[in-house]
Coordinates of C-alpha atoms in Angstrom, one line a residue:
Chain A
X30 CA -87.0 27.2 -167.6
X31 CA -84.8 26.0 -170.0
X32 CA -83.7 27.4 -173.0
X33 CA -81.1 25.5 -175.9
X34 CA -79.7 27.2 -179.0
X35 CA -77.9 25.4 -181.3
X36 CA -76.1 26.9 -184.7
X37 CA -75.6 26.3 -187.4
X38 CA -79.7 25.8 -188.2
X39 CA -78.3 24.3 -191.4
X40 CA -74.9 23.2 -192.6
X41 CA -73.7 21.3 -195.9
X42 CA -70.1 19.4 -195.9
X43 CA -68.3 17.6 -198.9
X44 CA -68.6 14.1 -198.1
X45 CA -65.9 12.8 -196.2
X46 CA -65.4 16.0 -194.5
X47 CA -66.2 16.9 -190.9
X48 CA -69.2 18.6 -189.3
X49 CA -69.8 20.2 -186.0
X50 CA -73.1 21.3 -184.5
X51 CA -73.2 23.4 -181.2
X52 CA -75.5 23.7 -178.6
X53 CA -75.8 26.0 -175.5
X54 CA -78.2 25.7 -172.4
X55 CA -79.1 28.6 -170.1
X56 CA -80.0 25.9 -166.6
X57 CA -76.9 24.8 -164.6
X58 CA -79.5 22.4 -163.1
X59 CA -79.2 20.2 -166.3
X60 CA -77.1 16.5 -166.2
X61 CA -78.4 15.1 -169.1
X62 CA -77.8 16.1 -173.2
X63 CA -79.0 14.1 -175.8
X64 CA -78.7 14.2 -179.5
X65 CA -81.5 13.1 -182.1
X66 CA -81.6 12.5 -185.7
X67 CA -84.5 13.4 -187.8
X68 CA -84.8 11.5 -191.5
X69 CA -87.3 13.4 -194.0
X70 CA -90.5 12.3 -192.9
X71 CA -89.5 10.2 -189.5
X72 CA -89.4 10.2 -186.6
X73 CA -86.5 11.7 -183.9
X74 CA -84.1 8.9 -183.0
X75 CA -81.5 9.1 -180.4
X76 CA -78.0 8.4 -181.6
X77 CA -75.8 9.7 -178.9
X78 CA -75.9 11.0 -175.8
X79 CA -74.1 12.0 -172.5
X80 CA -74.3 13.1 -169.0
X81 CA -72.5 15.4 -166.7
X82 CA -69.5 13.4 -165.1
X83 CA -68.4 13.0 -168.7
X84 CA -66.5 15.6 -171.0
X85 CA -66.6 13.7 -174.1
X86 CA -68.0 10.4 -175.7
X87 CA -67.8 8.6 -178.7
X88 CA -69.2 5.7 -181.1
X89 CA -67.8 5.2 -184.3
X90 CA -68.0 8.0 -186.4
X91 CA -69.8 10.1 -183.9
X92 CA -68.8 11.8 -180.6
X93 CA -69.8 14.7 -178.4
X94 CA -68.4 17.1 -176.4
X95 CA -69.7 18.6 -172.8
X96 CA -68.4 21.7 -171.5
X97 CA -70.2 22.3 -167.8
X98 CA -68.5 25.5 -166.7
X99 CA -69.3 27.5 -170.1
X100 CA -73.0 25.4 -170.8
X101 CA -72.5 24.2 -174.0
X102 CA -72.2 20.7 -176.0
X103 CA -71.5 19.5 -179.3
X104 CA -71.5 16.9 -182.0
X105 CA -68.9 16.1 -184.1
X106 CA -69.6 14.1 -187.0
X107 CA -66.4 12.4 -188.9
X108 CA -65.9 10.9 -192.5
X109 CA -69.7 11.9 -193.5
X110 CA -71.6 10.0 -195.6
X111 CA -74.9 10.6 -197.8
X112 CA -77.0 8.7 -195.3
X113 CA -75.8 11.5 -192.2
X114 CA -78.2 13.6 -194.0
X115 CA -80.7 14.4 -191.9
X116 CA -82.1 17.3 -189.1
X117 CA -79.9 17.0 -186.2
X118 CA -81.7 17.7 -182.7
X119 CA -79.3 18.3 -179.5
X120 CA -81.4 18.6 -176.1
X121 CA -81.2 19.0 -172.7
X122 CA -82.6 17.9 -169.1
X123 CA -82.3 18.0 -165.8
X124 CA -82.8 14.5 -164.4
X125 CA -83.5 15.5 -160.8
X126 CA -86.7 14.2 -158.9
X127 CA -89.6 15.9 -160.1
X128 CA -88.6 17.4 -163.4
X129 CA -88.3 15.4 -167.1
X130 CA -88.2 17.8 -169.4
X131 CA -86.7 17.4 -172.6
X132 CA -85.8 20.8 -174.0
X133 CA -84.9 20.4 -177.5
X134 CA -82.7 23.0 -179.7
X135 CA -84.1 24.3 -182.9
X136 CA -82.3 21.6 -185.2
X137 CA -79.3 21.1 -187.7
X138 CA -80.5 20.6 -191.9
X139 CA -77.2 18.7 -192.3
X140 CA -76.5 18.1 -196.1
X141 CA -73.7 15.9 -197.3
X142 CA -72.6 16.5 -201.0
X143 CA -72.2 13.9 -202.6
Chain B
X174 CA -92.5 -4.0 -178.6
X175 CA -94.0 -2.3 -181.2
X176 CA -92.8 0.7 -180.0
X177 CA -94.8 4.0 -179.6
X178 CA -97.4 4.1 -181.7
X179 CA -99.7 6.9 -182.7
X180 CA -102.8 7.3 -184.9
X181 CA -103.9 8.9 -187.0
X182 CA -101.2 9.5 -189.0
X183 CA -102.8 12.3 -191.1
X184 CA -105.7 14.0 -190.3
X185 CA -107.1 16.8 -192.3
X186 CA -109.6 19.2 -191.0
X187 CA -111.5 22.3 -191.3
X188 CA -111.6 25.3 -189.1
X189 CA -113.6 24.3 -186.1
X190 CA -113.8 20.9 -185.6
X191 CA -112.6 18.7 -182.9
X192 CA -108.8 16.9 -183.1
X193 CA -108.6 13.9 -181.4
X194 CA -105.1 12.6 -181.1
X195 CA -104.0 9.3 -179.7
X196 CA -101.0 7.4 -178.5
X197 CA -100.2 4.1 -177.1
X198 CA -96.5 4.3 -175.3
X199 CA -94.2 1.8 -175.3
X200 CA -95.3 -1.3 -171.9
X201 CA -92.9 -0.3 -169.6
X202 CA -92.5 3.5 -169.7
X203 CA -93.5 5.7 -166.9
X204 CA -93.2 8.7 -168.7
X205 CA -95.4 9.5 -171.6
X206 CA -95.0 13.3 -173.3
X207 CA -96.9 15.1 -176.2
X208 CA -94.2 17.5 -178.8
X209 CA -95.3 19.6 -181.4
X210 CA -93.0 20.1 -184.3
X211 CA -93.6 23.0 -186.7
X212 CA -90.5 24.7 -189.6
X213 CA -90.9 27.7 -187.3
X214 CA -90.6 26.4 -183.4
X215 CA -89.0 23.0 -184.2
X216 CA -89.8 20.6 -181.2
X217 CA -91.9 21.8 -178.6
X218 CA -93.0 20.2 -175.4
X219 CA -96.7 20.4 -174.9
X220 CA -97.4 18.5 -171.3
X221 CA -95.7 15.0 -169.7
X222 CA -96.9 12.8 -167.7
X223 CA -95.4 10.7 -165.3
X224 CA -97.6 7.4 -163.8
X225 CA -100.9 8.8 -166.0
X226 CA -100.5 12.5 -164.2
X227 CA -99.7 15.4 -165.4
X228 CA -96.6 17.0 -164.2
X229 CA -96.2 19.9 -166.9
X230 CA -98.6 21.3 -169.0
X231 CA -97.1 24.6 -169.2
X232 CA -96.4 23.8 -173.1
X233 CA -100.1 23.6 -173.8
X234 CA -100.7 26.7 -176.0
X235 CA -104.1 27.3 -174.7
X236 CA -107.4 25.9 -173.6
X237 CA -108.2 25.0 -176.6
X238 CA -106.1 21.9 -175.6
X239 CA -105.8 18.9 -173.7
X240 CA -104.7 15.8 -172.9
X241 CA -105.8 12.9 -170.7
X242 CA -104.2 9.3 -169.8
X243 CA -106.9 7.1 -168.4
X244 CA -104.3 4.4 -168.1
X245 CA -100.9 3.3 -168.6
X246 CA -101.4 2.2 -172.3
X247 CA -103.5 5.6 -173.4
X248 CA -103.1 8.8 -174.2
X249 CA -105.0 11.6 -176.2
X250 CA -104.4 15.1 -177.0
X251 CA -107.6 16.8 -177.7
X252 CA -107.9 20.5 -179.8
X253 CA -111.3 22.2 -179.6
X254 CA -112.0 24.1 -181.8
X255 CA -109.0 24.2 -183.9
X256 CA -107.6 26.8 -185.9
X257 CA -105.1 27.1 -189.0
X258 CA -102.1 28.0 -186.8
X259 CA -102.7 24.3 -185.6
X260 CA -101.1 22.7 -188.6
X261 CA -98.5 20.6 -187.5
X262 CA -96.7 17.2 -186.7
X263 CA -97.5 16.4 -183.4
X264 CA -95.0 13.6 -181.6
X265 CA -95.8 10.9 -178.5
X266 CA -92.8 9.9 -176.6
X267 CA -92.5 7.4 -173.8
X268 CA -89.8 6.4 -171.9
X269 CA -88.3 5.2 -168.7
X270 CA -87.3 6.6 -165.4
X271 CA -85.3 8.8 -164.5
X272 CA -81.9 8.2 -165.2
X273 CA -82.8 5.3 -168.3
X274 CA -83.1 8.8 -170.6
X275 CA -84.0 8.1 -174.1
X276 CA -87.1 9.2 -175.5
X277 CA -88.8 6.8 -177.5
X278 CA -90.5 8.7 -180.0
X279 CA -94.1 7.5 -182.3
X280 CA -93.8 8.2 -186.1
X281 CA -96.3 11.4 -185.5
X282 CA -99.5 12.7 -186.3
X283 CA -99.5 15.0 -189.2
X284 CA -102.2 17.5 -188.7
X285 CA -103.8 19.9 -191.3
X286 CA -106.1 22.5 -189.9
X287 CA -107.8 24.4 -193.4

């Protein structure tokens, strides 16, 4: 099946500053990579996400990166602000007939400092 | 929509006793999945169904659980007996098809096994 890492497992930036969180995947079968955000005591929301006909996307202050041939992704983050702070979830799944799975990485602590 | 919603939110129990989780998913969504977040294993998948049937259940940690949807708008995840090592924040997600892709997520069901 398939299996995500993602590093840093937590990470704390000056605001205004930059942050990066990476991901790899292990299943070659997989099209689809996601990224949640997790407030204290909420639930995951999706905030970005792309597929596999795409290298890179972005919305405002946030953007990801796909990298097929070497299986991994990432989120960059730019001008952070207090409110980024959160647990930072990237995923991934294989959207072929028959299989839904959403397998999530281990999650990002991201701290801005104020 | 009210989106996904879950009950109970807390439940506290001892050693033993039966869990009873439930979950209404979002009108709509084919796809209906029970995760189980712990500080330890961060988001796991537990089983998914697709049209009320299981497709995956290779998640479910043991026969000390399971989960049934009677129907479209129902879902419960059932632990018996449970144990301490149960303690944790258990998620219902819906969401559409396919190629649609984001997981809708409920606000969780905090579980306490003493």
């Amino acid at each position: 099946g398939e299996n995500v890492e993602q590093h840093p497992s937590t990470l704390s930036v000056q605001e205004g500053d930059s942050a990066v969180i990476k991901c790899t995947y292990s299943d070659s079968a997989s099209n689809y990579f996601p990224w949640y955000k997790q407030e204290l005591g909420k639930r995951p929301q999706l905030i970005i996400d792309i597929r596999s006909n795409v290298g890179e996307k972005k919305d405002q202050r946030i953007a990801v990166t796909l990298n097929k041939t070497a299986k991994h992704f990432s989120l960059h983050i730019t001008e952070t602000q207090p409110e980024d702070s959160a647990v930072y979830f990237c995923a991934a799944r294989a959207t072929n007939f028959g299989n839904e799975k959403l397998t999530f990485g281990t999650g990002t602590r991201l701290t801005i400092i104020p | 929509d009210a989106g996904v919603i879950q009950s109970p939110r807390h439940e506290v129990t001892e050693m033993g006793q039966e869990v009873t989780l439930r979950c209404k998913p979002i009108s709509g969504h084919d796809y209906l999945f029970w995760y189980r977040q712990t500080m330890m294993r961060g988001l796991e998948l537990l089983i998914y169904f697709n049209n009320n049937v299981p497709i995956d259940d290779s998640g479910m940690p043991e026969d000390r659980f399971s989960a049934k949807m009677p129907n479209a708008s129902f879902s419960t995840l059932k632990i018996q007996p449970s144990e301490p090592r149960d303690s944790a924040v258990y998620f219902c997600a819906s969401s559409l098809p396919l190629a649609a892709g984001e997981l809708f997520f409920g606000e969780g069901s905090r579980l306490t096994v003493l």
